[in-house]
Coordinates of C-alpha atoms in Angstrom, one line a residue:
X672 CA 150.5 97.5 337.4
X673 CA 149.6 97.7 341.3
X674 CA 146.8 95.5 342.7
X675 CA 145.2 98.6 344.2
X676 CA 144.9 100.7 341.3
X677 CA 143.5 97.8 339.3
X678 CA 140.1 98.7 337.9
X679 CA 137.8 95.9 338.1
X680 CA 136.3 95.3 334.8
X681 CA 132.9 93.6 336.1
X682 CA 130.5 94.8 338.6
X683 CA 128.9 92.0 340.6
X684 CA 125.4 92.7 342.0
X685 CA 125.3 90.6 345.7
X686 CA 121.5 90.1 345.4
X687 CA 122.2 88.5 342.2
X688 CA 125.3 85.9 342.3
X689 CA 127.7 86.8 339.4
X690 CA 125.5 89.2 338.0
X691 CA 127.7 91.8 335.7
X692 CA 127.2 95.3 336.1
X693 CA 127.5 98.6 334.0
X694 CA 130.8 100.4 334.8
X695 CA 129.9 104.1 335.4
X696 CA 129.8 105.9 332.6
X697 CA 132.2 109.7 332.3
X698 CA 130.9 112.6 333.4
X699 CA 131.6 113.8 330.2
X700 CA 133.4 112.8 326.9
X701 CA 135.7 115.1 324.6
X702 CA 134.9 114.0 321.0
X703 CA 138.2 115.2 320.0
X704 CA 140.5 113.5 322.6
X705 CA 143.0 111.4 321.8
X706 CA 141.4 107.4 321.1
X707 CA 141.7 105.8 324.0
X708 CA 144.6 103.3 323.6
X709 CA 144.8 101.2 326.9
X710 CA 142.1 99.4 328.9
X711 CA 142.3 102.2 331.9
X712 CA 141.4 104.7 329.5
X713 CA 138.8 102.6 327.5
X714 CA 136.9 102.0 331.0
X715 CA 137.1 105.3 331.9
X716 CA 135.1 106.2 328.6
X717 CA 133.1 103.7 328.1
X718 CA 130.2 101.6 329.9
X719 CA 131.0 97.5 330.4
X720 CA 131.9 95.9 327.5
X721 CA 129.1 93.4 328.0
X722 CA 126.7 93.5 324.9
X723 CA 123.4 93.8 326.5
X724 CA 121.9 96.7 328.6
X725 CA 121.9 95.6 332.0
X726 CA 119.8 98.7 333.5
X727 CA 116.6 97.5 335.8
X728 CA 114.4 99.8 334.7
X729 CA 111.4 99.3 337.4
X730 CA 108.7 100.3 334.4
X731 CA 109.1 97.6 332.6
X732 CA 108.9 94.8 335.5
X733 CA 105.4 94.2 337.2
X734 CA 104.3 91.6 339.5
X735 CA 101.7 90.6 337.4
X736 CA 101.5 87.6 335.3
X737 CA 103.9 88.3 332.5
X738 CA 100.8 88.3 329.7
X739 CA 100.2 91.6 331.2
X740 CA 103.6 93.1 331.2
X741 CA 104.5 96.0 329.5
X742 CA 107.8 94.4 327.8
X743 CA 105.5 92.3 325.8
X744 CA 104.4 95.1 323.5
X745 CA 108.0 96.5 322.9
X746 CA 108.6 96.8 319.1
X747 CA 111.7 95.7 317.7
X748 CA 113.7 98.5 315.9
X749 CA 113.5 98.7 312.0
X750 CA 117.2 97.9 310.2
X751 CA 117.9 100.6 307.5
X752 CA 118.1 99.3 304.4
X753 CA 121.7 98.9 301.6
X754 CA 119.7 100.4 298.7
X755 CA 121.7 99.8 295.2
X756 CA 120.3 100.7 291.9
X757 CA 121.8 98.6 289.2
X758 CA 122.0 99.1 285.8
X759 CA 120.5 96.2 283.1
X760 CA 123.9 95.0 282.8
X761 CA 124.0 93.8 286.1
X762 CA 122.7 90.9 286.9
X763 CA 123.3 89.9 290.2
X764 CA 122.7 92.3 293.7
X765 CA 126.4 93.2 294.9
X766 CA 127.2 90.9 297.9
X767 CA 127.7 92.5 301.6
X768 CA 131.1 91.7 303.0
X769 CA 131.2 88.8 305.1
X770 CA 134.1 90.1 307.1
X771 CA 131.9 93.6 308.1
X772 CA 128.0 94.0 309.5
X773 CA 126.4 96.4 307.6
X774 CA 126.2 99.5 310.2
X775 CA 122.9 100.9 311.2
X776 CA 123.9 104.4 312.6
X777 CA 121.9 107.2 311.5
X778 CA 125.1 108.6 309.8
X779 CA 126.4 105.4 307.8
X780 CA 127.6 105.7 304.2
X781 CA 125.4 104.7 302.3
X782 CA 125.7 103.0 298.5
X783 CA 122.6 105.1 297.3
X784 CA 122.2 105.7 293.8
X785 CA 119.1 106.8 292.0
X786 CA 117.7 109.0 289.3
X787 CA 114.6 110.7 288.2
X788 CA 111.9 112.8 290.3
X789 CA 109.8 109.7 290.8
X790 CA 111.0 109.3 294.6
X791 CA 111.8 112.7 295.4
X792 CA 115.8 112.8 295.2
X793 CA 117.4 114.2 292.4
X794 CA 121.0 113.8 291.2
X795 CA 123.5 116.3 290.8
X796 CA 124.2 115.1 287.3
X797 CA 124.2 112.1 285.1
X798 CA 128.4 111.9 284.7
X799 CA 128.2 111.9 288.4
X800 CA 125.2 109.0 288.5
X801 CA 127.7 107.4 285.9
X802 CA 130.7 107.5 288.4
X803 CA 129.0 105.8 291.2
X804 CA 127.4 103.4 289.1
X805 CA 130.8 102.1 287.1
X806 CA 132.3 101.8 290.5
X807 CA 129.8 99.4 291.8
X808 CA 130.1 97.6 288.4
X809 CA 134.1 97.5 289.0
X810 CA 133.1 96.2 292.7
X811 CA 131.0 93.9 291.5
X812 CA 133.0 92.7 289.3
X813 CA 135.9 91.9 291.3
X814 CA 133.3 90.3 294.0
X815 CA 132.4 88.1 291.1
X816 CA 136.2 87.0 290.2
X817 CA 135.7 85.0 294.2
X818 CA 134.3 81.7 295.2
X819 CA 130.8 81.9 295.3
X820 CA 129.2 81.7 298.9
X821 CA 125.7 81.6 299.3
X822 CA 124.1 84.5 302.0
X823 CA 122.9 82.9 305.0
X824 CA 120.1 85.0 306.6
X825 CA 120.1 85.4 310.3
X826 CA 117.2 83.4 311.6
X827 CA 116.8 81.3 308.8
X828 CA 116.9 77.4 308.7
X829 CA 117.6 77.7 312.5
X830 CA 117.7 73.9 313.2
X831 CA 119.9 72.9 310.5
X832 CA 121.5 75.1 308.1
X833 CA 124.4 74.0 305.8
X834 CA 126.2 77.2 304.8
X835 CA 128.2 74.9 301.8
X836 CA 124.6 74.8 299.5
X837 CA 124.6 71.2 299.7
X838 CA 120.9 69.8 299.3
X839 CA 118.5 69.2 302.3
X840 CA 119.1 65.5 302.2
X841 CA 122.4 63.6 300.6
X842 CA 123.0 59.7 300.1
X843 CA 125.5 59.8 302.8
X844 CA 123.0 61.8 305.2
X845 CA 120.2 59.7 304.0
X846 CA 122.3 56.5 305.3
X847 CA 123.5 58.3 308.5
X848 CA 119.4 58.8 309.3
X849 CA 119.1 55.4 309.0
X850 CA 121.3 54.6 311.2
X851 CA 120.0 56.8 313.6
X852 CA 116.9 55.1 313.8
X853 CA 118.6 51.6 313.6
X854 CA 120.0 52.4 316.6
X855 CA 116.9 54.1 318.3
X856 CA 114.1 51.5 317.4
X857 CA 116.4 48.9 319.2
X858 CA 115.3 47.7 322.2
X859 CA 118.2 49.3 324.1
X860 CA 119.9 51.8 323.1
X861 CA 123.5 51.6 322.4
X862 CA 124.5 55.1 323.8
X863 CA 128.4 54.5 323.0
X864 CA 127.5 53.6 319.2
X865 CA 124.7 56.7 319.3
X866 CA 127.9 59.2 320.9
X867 CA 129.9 58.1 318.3
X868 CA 127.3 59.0 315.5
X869 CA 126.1 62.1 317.1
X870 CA 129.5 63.6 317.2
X871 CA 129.4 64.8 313.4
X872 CA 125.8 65.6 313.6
X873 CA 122.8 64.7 314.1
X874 CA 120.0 64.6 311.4
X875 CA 117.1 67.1 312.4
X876 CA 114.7 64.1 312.4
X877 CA 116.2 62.2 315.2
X878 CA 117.5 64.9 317.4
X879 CA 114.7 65.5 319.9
X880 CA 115.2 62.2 320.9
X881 CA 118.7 61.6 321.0
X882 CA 119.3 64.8 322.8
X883 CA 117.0 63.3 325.2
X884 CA 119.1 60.1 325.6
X885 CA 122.3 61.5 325.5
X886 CA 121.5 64.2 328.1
X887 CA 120.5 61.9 330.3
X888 CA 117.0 62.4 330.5
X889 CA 115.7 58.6 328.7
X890 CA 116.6 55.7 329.7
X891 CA 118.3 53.8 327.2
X892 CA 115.2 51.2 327.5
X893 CA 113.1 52.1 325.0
X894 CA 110.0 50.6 327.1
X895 CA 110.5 52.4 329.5
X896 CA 110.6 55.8 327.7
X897 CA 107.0 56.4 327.7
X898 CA 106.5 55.9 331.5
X899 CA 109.6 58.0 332.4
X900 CA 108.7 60.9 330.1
X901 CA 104.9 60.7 331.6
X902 CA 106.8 60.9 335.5
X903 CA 108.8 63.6 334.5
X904 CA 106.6 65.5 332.6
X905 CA 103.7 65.5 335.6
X906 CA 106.6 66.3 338.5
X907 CA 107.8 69.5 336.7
X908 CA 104.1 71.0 336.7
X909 CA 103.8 69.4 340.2
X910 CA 106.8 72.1 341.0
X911 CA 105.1 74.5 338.9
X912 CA 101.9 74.3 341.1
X913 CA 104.3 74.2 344.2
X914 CA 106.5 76.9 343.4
X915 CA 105.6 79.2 341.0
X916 CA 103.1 81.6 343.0
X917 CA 106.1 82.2 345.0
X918 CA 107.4 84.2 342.7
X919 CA 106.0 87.4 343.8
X920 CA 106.8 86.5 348.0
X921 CA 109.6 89.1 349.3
X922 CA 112.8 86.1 349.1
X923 CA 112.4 85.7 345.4
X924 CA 111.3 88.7 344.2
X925 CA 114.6 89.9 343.0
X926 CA 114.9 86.6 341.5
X927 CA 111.9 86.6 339.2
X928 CA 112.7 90.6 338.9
X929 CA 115.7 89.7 336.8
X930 CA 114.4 86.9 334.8
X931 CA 111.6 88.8 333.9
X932 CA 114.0 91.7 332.4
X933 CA 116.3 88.9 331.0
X934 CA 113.5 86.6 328.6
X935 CA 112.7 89.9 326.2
X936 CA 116.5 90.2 325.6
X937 CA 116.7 86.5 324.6
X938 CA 117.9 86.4 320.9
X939 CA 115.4 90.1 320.2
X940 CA 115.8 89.2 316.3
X941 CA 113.9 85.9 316.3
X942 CA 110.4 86.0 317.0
X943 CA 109.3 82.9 318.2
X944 CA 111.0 84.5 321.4
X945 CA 109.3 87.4 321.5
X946 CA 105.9 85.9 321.9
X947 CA 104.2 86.6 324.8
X948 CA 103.0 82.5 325.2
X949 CA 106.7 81.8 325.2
X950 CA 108.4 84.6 327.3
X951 CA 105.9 82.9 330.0
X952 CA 107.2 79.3 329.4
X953 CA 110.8 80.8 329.9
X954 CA 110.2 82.5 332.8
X955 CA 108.2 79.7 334.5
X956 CA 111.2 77.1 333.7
X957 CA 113.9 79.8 334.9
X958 CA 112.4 80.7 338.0
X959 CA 111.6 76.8 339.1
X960 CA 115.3 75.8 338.3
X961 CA 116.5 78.6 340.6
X962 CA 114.4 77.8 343.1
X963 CA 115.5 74.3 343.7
X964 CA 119.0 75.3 343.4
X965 CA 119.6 78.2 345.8
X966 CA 123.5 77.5 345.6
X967 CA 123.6 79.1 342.6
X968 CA 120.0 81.0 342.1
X969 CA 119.3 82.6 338.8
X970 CA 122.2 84.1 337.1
X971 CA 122.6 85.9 333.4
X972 CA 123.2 83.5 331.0
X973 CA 121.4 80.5 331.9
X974 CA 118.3 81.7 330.0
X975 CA 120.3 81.4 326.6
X976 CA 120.9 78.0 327.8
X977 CA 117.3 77.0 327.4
X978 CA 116.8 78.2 324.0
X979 CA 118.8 75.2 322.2
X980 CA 116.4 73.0 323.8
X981 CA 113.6 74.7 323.6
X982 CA 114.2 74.8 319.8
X983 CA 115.0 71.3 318.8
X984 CA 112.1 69.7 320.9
X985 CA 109.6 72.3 319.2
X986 CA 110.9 71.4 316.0
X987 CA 109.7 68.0 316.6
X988 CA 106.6 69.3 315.5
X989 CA 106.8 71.9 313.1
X990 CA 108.1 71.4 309.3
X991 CA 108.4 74.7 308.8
X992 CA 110.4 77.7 309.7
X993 CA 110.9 77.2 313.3
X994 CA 111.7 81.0 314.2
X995 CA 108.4 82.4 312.7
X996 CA 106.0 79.6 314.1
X997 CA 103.1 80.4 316.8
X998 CA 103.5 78.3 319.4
X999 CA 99.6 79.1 320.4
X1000 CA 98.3 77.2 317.4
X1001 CA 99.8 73.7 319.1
X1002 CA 97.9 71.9 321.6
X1003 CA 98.1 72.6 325.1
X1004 CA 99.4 69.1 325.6
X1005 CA 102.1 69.2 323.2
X1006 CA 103.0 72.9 324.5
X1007 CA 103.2 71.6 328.2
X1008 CA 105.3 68.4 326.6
X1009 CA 108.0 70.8 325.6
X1010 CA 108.3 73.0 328.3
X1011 CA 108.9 70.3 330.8
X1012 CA 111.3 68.2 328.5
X1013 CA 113.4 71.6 327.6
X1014 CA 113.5 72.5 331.8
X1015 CA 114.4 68.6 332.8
X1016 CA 117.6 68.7 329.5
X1017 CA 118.7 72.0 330.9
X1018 CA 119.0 70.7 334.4
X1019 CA 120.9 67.9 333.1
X1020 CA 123.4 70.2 331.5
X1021 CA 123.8 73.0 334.4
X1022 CA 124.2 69.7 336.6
X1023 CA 128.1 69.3 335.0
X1024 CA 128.6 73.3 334.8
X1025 CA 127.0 74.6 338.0
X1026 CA 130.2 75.6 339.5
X1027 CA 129.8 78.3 336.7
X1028 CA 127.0 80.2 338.5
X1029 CA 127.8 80.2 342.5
X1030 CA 128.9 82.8 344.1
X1031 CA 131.9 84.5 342.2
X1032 CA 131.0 81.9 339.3
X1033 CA 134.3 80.5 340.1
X1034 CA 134.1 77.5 337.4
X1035 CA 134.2 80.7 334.9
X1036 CA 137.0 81.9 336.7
X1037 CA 139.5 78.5 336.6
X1038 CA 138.1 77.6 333.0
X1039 CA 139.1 81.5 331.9
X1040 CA 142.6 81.3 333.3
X1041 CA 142.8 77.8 331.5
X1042 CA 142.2 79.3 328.4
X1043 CA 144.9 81.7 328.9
X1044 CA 147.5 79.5 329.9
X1045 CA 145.7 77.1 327.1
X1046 CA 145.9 79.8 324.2
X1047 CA 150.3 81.0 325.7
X1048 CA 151.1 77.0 324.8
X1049 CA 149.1 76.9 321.4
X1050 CA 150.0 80.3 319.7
X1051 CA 151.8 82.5 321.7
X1052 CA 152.2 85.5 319.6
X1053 CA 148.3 86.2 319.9
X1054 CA 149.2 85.3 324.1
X1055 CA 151.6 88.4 323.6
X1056 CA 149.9 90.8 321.7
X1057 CA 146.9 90.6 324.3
X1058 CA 149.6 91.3 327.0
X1059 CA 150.7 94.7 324.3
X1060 CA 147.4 96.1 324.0
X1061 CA 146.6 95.5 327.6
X1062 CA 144.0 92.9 327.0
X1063 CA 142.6 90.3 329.9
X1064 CA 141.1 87.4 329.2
X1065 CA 138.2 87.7 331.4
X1066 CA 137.3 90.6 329.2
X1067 CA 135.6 89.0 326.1
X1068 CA 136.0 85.4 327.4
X1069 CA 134.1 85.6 330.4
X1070 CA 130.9 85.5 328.2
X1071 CA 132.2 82.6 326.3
X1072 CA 132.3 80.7 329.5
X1073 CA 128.5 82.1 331.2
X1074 CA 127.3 81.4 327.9
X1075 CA 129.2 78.8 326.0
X1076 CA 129.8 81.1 322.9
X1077 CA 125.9 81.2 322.1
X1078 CA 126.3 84.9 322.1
X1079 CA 129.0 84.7 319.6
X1080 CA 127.6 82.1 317.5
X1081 CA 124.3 81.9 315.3
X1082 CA 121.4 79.8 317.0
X1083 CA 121.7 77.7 313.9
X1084 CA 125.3 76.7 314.9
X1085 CA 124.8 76.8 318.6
X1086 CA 122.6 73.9 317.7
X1087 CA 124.7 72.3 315.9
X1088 CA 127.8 72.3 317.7
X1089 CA 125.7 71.1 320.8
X1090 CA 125.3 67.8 318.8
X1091 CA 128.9 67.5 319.5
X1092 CA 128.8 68.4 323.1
X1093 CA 126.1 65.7 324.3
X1094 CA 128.0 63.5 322.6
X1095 CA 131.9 64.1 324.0
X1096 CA 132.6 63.1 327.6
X1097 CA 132.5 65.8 329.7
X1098 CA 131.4 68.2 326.7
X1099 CA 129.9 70.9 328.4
X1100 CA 132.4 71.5 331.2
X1101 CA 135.5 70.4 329.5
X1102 CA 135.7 70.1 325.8
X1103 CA 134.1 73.6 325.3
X1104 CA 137.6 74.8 326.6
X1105 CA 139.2 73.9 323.5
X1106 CA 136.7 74.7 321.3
X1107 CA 136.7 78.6 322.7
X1108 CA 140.9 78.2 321.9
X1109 CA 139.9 76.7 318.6
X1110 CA 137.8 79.9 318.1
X1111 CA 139.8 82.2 319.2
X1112 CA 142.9 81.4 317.1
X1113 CA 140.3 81.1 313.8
X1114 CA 140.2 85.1 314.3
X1115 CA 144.5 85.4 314.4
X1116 CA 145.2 87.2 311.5
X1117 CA 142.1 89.6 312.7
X1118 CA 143.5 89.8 316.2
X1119 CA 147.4 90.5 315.7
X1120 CA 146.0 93.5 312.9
X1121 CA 144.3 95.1 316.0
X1122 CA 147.1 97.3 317.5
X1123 CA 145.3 98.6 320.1
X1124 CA 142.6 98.0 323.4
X1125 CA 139.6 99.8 322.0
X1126 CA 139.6 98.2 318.5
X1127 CA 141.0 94.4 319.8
X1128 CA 138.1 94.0 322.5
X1129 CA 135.5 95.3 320.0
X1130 CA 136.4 93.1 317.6
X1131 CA 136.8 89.8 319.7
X1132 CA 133.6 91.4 321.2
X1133 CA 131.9 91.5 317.9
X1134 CA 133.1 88.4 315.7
X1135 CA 131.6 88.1 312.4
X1136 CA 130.1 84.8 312.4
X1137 CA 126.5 85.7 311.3
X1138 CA 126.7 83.8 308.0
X1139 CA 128.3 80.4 309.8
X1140 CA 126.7 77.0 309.3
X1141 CA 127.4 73.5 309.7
X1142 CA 130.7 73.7 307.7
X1143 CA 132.0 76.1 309.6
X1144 CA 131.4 75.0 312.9
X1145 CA 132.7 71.5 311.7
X1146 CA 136.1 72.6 311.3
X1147 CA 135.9 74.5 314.4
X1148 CA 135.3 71.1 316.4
X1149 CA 137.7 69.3 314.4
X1150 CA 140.3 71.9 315.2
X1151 CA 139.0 72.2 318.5
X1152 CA 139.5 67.6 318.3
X1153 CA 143.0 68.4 317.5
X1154 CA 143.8 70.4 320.2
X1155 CA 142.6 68.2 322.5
X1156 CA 145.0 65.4 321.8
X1157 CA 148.0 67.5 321.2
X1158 CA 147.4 69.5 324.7
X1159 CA 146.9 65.9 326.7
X1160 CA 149.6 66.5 329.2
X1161 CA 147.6 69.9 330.3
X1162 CA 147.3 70.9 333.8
X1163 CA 144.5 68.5 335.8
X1164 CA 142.6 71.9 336.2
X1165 CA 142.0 72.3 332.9
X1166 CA 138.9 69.7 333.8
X1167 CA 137.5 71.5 336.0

């Protein structure tokens, strides 16, 4: 394929370093042409395959403070309901599949079956009722003859959720707590022994302040902690009286503009972030961050890398269901306490990645073309069948990269598998490599059925991992362990 006839799969905005852009959408589209087969044809007929609307819609964006904007009082759209009418013999509601989301398009088929005037549908007779209903008996029956899995909602249990059933607290975890706070009530902290325990997991009691440590932002002193939190704490709202005011000036308007469309898009479905109180605390540690680091400035996909921390040090407060809790009803002390901690760990963080959002973002680049050369060594038949169906890397894995796989992956797990990351060397920048092999390869069997463009990026696009928990993304790092070793010899720019 020539160089110059090469379409270029992602728009880059210059105001906005590495900022992805819609392709421009066909004049007009012929429902009964033939399925577009290659990826020339799929980007002639479709906008950019990244999943979130990137259109700057000047309405919705005001210079005001953001309590006063307009996106605050967007309403998020209402999910259709699978409505399944079972007879007394059944007992149990007839599982969704795992492996497919239910669709919510206005013309989905629908398992709808119901009798009687009493809601206003009437059935065209009883044998047909009788059909429909023995074949979700017979489907239910066979979804009985498998292993039993319990449904893991979306938002629920975001901190720690253990998709096996297992109870909240086990012997083993009890002992592994203990050990936790063994080592954290020392007077200095081992960090090597606290690595090495954090790398299975870390108990939701003792996170806050081992992510703390093993970011970097404690000192392994633990008399010192107080004094250094206090510091850090107070110099973050020092920039926040320095700084933020700036926001509407003419240099960082654009800046602000596009973090201010960004925080409503922020995991939509959970609504701790859709509170106006914490859309504010977003923006405010966004917009401070990219001021102090004009190399890179704001780019999409560092405001999902807030949300893990944001989470974890809010749950040091709340018992309850994290995702549903006002943030209003804590004190202003406590609110500040977690704003500054979750900006100062998500410096740390971008500190080892930041080559990921400079100009071109060319850490995303190098660690993209890794992966490929990564993924030919380790299974090459899925290496080939991209090449078949015309499928680039940068097309799906990109986002795995800008957003280490947080848009592929429940917040829950995210969470989770960021136990793992603080706690490898170099997790963040280097071990995440494997991990998004280790990931890909999970999906083979799914990936070599796809025989062409359309279907395969939509799929790799569009990975069903909405039921994972800690199970599952344990044998993703334990894969992802493996493949480390066994790929030692790799190229020195696989570090990078």
């Amino acid at each position: 394929m020539a160089t110059d006839n090469r379409i270029h799969f992602w728009r880059r905005n210059p105001k906005v370093p590495g900022r992805l852009k819609d392709a421009p959408k066909a004049s007009s589209v012929n429902t009964k042409s033939k399925k577009p087969s290659t990826f020339h044809e799929f980007a002639r007929s479709t906008n950019d395959a990244w999943d979130i609307d990137d259109e700057e819609d000047d309405d919705i964006f005001s210079l005001k403070h953001p309590s006063s904007s307009p996106v605050q009082s967007r309403s998020m759209p209402q999910t259709p309901c699978l409505k399944i009418i079972k007879t007394p013999e059944d007992t149990e509601p007839l599982p969704h599949s795992l492996d497919r989301p239910i669709s919510t398009s206005p013309n989905q088929d629908r398992l709808d079956i119901e009798s009687g005037p009493a809601n206003g549908r009437v059935v065209k007779s009883s044998s047909y009722a009788q059909l429909n209903v023995n074949a979700a008996r017979n489907t239910l029956q066979k979804q009985q003859s498998l292993p039993v899995r319990p449904l893991i909602p979306l938002v629920a249990r975001i901190s720690d959720q253990n998709s096996s059933g297992a109870p909240p607290m086990t012997v083993r975890e009890k002992t592994r707590l203990d050990k936790f706070k063994q080592l954290l009530a020392s007077p200095n902290t081992d960090l090597e022994e606290l690595r090495k325990h954090s790398w299975s997991g870390i108990p939701r009691e003792v996170r806050p302040v081992t992510w703390r440590l093993l970011s970097g932002y404690l000192p392994a002193n633990r008399e010192r902690r107080d004094l250094v939190l206090q510091r850090k704490r107070e110099e973050y709202f020092g920039f926040i009286e320095q700084y933020y005011h700036s926001r509407t000036d003419e240099n960082h308007r654009d800046t602000y503009r596009q973090i201010h469309i960004d925080i409503p898009r922020t995991n939509p479905l959970i609504p701790l972030f859709q509170q106006p109180l914490v859309q504010e605390v977003f923006e405010r540690i966004l917009f401070i961050w990219a001021i102090r680091h004009p190399a890179s400035g704001y780019v999409q996909g560092i405001n999902d890398l807030v949300t893990p921390f944001f989470v974890v040090f809010l749950s040091e407060f709340v018992e309850e269901d994290v995702e549903n809790f006002e943030m209003a009803s804590l004190p202003l002390d406590t609110q500040r306490n977690i704003e500054a901690d979750s900006f100062w760990c998500m410096s740390k963080l971008l500190d080892g990645i930041q080559d990921n959002y400079t100009f071109a973002q060319p850490g995303i680049q190098i660690k993209v073309k890794a992966l490929e050369e990564l993924v030919s060594r380790i299974d090459e038949d899925v290496h080939v069948h991209f090449q078949k169906c015309e499928v680039e890397y940068l097309q799906f894995a990109f986002r795995w990269m800008n957003n280490l796989l947080m848009r592929e992956l429940p917040l829950r797990c995210t969470i989770r598998l960021w136990d793992t990351y603080q706690a490898e060397s170099e997790g963040f920048s280097h071990f995440h490599l494997y991990v998004c092999a280790a990931f890909l390869i999970k999906w083979r069997k799914e990936i070599l059925s796809m025989v062409d463009f359309q279907n395969l990026l939509m799929l790799l696009q569009n990975l069903p991992t909405i039921h994972w928990g800690n199970e599952e993304v344990g044998l993703l790092l334990a894969e992802a362990y493996r493949l480390k070793y066994m790929f030692a010899d790799a190229p020195s720019h696989y570090k990078r």
